[in-house]
Amino acid sequence: MRGVTRALAGPVWRTLPRRALAAAGTLGLLVAAAPVVVGAEPTPSQTLTLLRGTALIGALALAFLLDDPARHLTVPVPVRRPLRQALRVALVAPLAALWWTAVLLLTPSAARPPAGDITLEAAALGALALAGAAAAVRLTGEARPGPAVAAALLLMAVLVPLLTPEDWALVVPPEDPRWPAAHDRWAVLLAAVAVVWGVCGPEPLGRGRRSRRAGGPAQGRFTTSEPADRL
């Protein structure tokens, strides 16, 4: 299995949506560095908003991570889809961690919210994007679900703060007494979407058999015993 993983690393790396990831990474760094560039001194509330916006940009990029134009060609390969998806995440995770560390370092330390809590929010958003992409891959035949998943994630980012009851609020400022409870809910959300991603990872039962049955007649036309010049 280790040898198979090493052999897959190169092809998987070449199929990653590197333009989307690079564009989102650059935009996120620019957003985080904006106060430093203009010489402003943001308040803790403004810094928190910048960090949450940057985390959302990163999550929107991860929504494209499972896009695979060759998806329908790789269904019959012996390497299972969970391994291929996990390899995609493993290739991007170190870069994402470095990127988020740079984002935190670019924000003024005096106005920075608790790094662990805001990192938990960013991780939950990223996992939500990956779980949405995995669900789209499992439930649809779309080879590029990224745009639809990113649009849904952006819509949720707008509606959830407006529609969530106050007792279940996720988006609160650090000085709010609900901050610790809100981050307990962020941790639950992270665990829940990780389970959803795990459930949506395998190929649906019967899809491979249906694909083989669909290809059976076509193959039969080329295995007939008639002479080749009559085919």
Tab-separated table of C-alpha atoms in Angstrom:
chain	number	residue	atom	x	y	z
A	1	MET	CA	0.000	0.000	0.000
A	2	ARG	CA	2.857	2.377	0.770
A	3	GLY	CA	4.324	1.798	-2.675
A	4	VAL	CA	0.955	2.410	-4.298
A	5	THR	CA	0.587	5.665	-2.376
A	6	ARG	CA	4.013	6.861	-3.519
A	7	ALA	CA	3.200	5.931	-7.102
A	8	LEU	CA	-0.067	7.870	-6.919
A	9	ALA	CA	1.427	11.011	-5.374
A	10	GLY	CA	2.755	12.422	-8.648
A	11	PRO	CA	-0.393	11.916	-10.755
A	12	VAL	CA	-2.635	13.193	-7.947
A	13	TRP	CA	-0.463	16.285	-7.506
A	14	ARG	CA	-0.788	17.066	-11.211
A	15	THR	CA	-4.592	16.885	-11.021
A	16	LEU	CA	-4.933	19.234	-8.021
A	17	PRO	CA	-6.743	22.547	-8.706
A	18	ARG	CA	-3.511	24.453	-8.148
A	19	ARG	CA	-4.703	27.686	-9.739
A	20	ALA	CA	-7.725	27.914	-7.444
A	21	LEU	CA	-5.629	27.048	-4.395
A	22	ALA	CA	-2.890	29.536	-5.303
A	23	ALA	CA	-5.375	32.319	-6.044
A	24	ALA	CA	-7.217	31.778	-2.755
A	25	GLY	CA	-3.964	31.571	-0.821
A	26	THR	CA	-2.678	34.815	-2.299
A	27	LEU	CA	-5.981	36.604	-1.702
A	28	GLY	CA	-6.119	35.379	1.884
A	29	LEU	CA	-2.616	36.650	2.620
A	30	LEU	CA	-3.461	40.016	1.080
A	31	VAL	CA	-6.596	40.322	3.209
A	32	ALA	CA	-4.713	39.415	6.379
A	33	ALA	CA	-1.845	41.778	5.573
A	34	ALA	CA	-4.041	44.730	4.565
A	35	PRO	CA	-3.835	46.538	7.949
A	36	VAL	CA	-0.053	46.192	8.004
A	37	VAL	CA	0.288	47.419	4.417
A	38	VAL	CA	-1.826	50.538	4.983
A	39	GLY	CA	-0.386	51.196	8.447
A	40	ALA	CA	-3.711	50.823	10.228
A	41	GLU	CA	-4.252	49.571	13.753
A	42	PRO	CA	-7.384	47.409	13.627
A	43	THR	CA	-9.477	46.750	16.694
A	44	PRO	CA	-9.817	43.177	18.000
A	45	SER	CA	-13.268	42.997	16.405
A	46	GLN	CA	-11.914	44.098	13.019
A	47	THR	CA	-9.007	41.657	13.254
A	48	LEU	CA	-11.419	38.824	14.060
A	49	THR	CA	-13.527	39.733	11.033
A	50	LEU	CA	-10.429	39.727	8.814
A	51	LEU	CA	-9.346	36.327	10.112
A	52	ARG	CA	-12.805	34.834	9.655
A	53	GLY	CA	-12.962	36.213	6.137
A	54	THR	CA	-9.540	34.743	5.388
A	55	ALA	CA	-10.609	31.362	6.802
A	56	LEU	CA	-13.657	31.448	4.538
A	57	ILE	CA	-11.451	32.173	1.524
A	58	GLY	CA	-9.351	29.130	2.379
A	59	ALA	CA	-12.441	26.957	2.772
A	60	LEU	CA	-13.794	28.106	-0.584
A	61	ALA	CA	-10.533	26.958	-2.166
A	62	LEU	CA	-10.808	23.542	-0.475
A	63	ALA	CA	-14.265	23.133	-1.982
A	64	PHE	CA	-12.449	22.595	-5.311
A	65	LEU	CA	-9.927	20.089	-3.934
A	66	LEU	CA	-11.857	16.969	-4.992
A	67	ASP	CA	-12.551	18.210	-8.525
A	68	ASP	CA	-11.220	15.549	-10.885
A	69	PRO	CA	-11.834	15.837	-14.639
A	70	ALA	CA	-10.780	12.176	-14.984
A	71	ARG	CA	-13.168	10.968	-12.290
A	72	HIS	CA	-15.170	8.669	-14.557
A	73	LEU	CA	-11.990	7.139	-15.951
A	74	THR	CA	-10.566	6.292	-12.520
A	75	VAL	CA	-13.652	4.504	-11.134
A	76	PRO	CA	-12.462	1.029	-12.264
A	77	VAL	CA	-8.881	1.399	-10.971
A	78	PRO	CA	-7.877	-0.879	-8.047
A	79	VAL	CA	-7.089	2.053	-5.714
A	80	ARG	CA	-10.171	2.972	-3.725
A	81	ARG	CA	-11.554	6.491	-3.780
A	82	PRO	CA	-11.048	7.205	-0.023
A	83	LEU	CA	-7.308	6.689	-0.503
A	84	ARG	CA	-7.239	8.992	-3.525
A	85	GLN	CA	-9.167	11.691	-1.658
A	86	ALA	CA	-7.028	11.308	1.470
A	87	LEU	CA	-3.901	11.662	-0.653
A	88	ARG	CA	-5.224	14.921	-2.104
A	89	VAL	CA	-5.784	16.287	1.388
A	90	ALA	CA	-2.403	15.027	2.610
A	91	LEU	CA	-0.611	16.826	-0.227
A	92	VAL	CA	-2.353	20.118	0.533
A	93	ALA	CA	-2.510	19.976	4.351
A	94	PRO	CA	1.124	21.037	5.061
A	95	LEU	CA	0.815	23.989	2.693
A	96	ALA	CA	-2.512	24.957	4.253
A	97	ALA	CA	-0.985	24.831	7.746
A	98	LEU	CA	1.924	27.049	6.673
A	99	TRP	CA	-0.500	29.434	4.988
A	100	TRP	CA	-2.687	29.743	8.078
A	101	THR	CA	0.378	30.267	10.296
A	102	ALA	CA	1.475	33.110	8.015
A	103	VAL	CA	-2.035	34.591	8.186
A	104	LEU	CA	-1.933	34.611	11.988
A	105	LEU	CA	1.549	36.131	12.057
A	106	LEU	CA	0.483	38.916	9.693
A	107	THR	CA	-2.238	40.100	12.056
A	108	PRO	CA	-1.263	42.454	14.925
A	109	SER	CA	-0.654	40.386	18.041
A	110	ALA	CA	-2.322	42.938	20.301
A	111	ALA	CA	-5.622	42.649	18.415
A	112	ARG	CA	-5.414	38.947	17.537
A	113	PRO	CA	-8.127	36.698	19.013
A	114	PRO	CA	-7.122	33.432	20.748
A	115	ALA	CA	-5.165	31.595	18.070
A	116	GLY	CA	-6.414	28.145	19.041
A	117	ASP	CA	-10.072	29.141	18.891
A	118	ILE	CA	-9.880	30.945	15.561
A	119	THR	CA	-7.842	28.053	14.146
A	120	LEU	CA	-10.621	25.698	15.256
A	121	GLU	CA	-13.108	27.822	13.293
A	122	ALA	CA	-10.891	27.733	10.216
A	123	ALA	CA	-10.443	23.954	10.473
A	124	ALA	CA	-14.196	23.418	10.807
A	125	LEU	CA	-14.874	25.555	7.733
A	126	GLY	CA	-12.254	23.679	5.730
A	127	ALA	CA	-13.628	20.313	6.832
A	128	LEU	CA	-17.143	21.469	5.952
A	129	ALA	CA	-15.979	22.340	2.443
A	130	LEU	CA	-14.312	18.945	2.026
A	131	ALA	CA	-17.349	17.097	3.370
A	132	GLY	CA	-19.610	19.000	0.981
A	133	ALA	CA	-17.336	18.160	-1.945
A	134	ALA	CA	-17.216	14.482	-0.917
A	135	ALA	CA	-21.008	14.371	-0.628
A	136	ALA	CA	-21.379	15.942	-4.075
A	137	VAL	CA	-18.974	13.392	-5.563
A	138	ARG	CA	-20.828	10.492	-3.955
A	139	LEU	CA	-24.377	11.617	-4.716
A	140	THR	CA	-23.910	13.041	-8.202
A	141	GLY	CA	-22.004	12.231	-11.353
A	142	GLU	CA	-20.386	15.665	-11.432
A	143	ALA	CA	-16.637	15.588	-12.012
A	144	ARG	CA	-16.198	19.215	-10.918
A	145	PRO	CA	-18.496	19.849	-7.937
A	146	GLY	CA	-16.291	22.658	-6.620
A	147	PRO	CA	-18.259	25.679	-7.934
A	148	ALA	CA	-21.575	24.413	-6.551
A	149	VAL	CA	-20.045	23.489	-3.175
A	150	ALA	CA	-18.285	26.862	-2.919
A	151	ALA	CA	-21.537	28.684	-3.693
A	152	ALA	CA	-23.393	26.675	-1.025
A	153	LEU	CA	-20.637	27.352	1.509
A	154	LEU	CA	-20.712	31.073	0.778
A	155	LEU	CA	-24.495	31.129	1.167
A	156	MET	CA	-24.216	29.315	4.500
A	157	ALA	CA	-21.600	31.806	5.697
A	158	VAL	CA	-24.083	34.606	5.062
A	159	LEU	CA	-27.224	32.929	6.429
A	160	VAL	CA	-25.941	31.051	9.495
A	161	PRO	CA	-25.047	34.173	11.556
A	162	LEU	CA	-28.432	35.659	10.697
A	163	LEU	CA	-30.616	32.600	11.305
A	164	THR	CA	-28.875	30.800	14.181
A	165	PRO	CA	-30.650	31.260	17.556
A	166	GLU	CA	-28.661	33.250	20.097
A	167	ASP	CA	-28.303	30.223	22.363
A	168	TRP	CA	-26.601	28.330	19.509
A	169	ALA	CA	-24.557	31.178	18.074
A	170	LEU	CA	-21.291	30.230	16.383
A	171	VAL	CA	-20.064	33.668	15.319
A	172	VAL	CA	-19.445	35.696	18.471
A	173	PRO	CA	-16.702	38.147	19.539
A	174	PRO	CA	-14.059	37.105	22.112
A	175	GLU	CA	-15.475	39.356	24.809
A	176	ASP	CA	-18.883	37.698	24.520
A	177	PRO	CA	-19.570	35.282	27.411
A	178	ARG	CA	-20.796	32.767	24.820
A	179	TRP	CA	-17.309	32.489	23.273
A	180	PRO	CA	-16.279	29.247	25.080
A	181	ALA	CA	-19.639	27.558	24.409
A	182	ALA	CA	-19.552	28.698	20.778
A	183	HIS	CA	-16.197	27.002	20.290
A	184	ASP	CA	-17.461	23.835	21.899
A	185	ARG	CA	-20.055	23.862	19.119
A	186	TRP	CA	-17.330	24.527	16.533
A	187	ALA	CA	-15.535	21.415	17.799
A	188	VAL	CA	-18.739	19.367	17.517
A	189	LEU	CA	-19.249	20.714	13.992
A	190	LEU	CA	-15.698	19.722	13.043
A	191	ALA	CA	-16.236	16.188	14.326
A	192	ALA	CA	-19.625	15.895	12.593
A	193	VAL	CA	-18.402	16.993	9.178
A	194	ALA	CA	-15.385	14.686	9.503
A	195	VAL	CA	-17.817	11.790	9.984
A	196	VAL	CA	-19.849	12.949	6.968
A	197	TRP	CA	-16.701	13.056	4.868
A	198	GLY	CA	-15.790	9.531	5.987
A	199	VAL	CA	-19.259	8.231	5.120
A	200	CYS	CA	-19.214	9.881	1.701
A	201	GLY	CA	-15.721	8.684	0.825
A	202	PRO	CA	-16.404	5.191	-0.564
A	203	GLU	CA	-17.864	4.637	-4.006
A	204	PRO	CA	-21.633	3.895	-3.759
A	205	LEU	CA	-22.427	0.186	-3.760
A	206	GLY	CA	-23.450	-1.051	-7.167
A	207	ARG	CA	-21.992	1.854	-9.143
A	208	GLY	CA	-19.002	-0.159	-10.263
A	209	ARG	CA	-21.224	-3.095	-11.206
A	210	ARG	CA	-23.535	-0.810	-13.166
A	211	SER	CA	-20.521	0.636	-14.977
A	212	ARG	CA	-19.293	-2.819	-15.888
A	213	ARG	CA	-22.741	-3.892	-17.056
A	214	ALA	CA	-23.012	-0.731	-19.120
A	215	GLY	CA	-19.654	-1.508	-20.730
A	216	GLY	CA	-20.450	-5.193	-21.269
A	217	PRO	CA	-22.385	-4.932	-24.540
A	218	ALA	CA	-19.815	-2.558	-26.007
A	219	GLN	CA	-17.044	-4.974	-25.161
A	220	GLY	CA	-19.091	-7.824	-26.618
A	221	ARG	CA	-19.130	-6.210	-30.015
A	222	PHE	CA	-15.343	-6.502	-30.158
A	223	THR	CA	-15.133	-10.071	-28.872
A	224	THR	CA	-17.321	-11.674	-31.511
A	225	SER	CA	-15.924	-14.639	-33.371
A	226	GLU	CA	-16.559	-13.082	-36.780
A	227	PRO	CA	-13.537	-12.244	-38.891
A	228	ALA	CA	-12.001	-8.827	-38.262
A	229	ASP	CA	-12.647	-7.618	-41.837
A	230	ARG	CA	-16.376	-8.087	-41.325
A	231	LEU	CA	-16.529	-5.968	-38.110
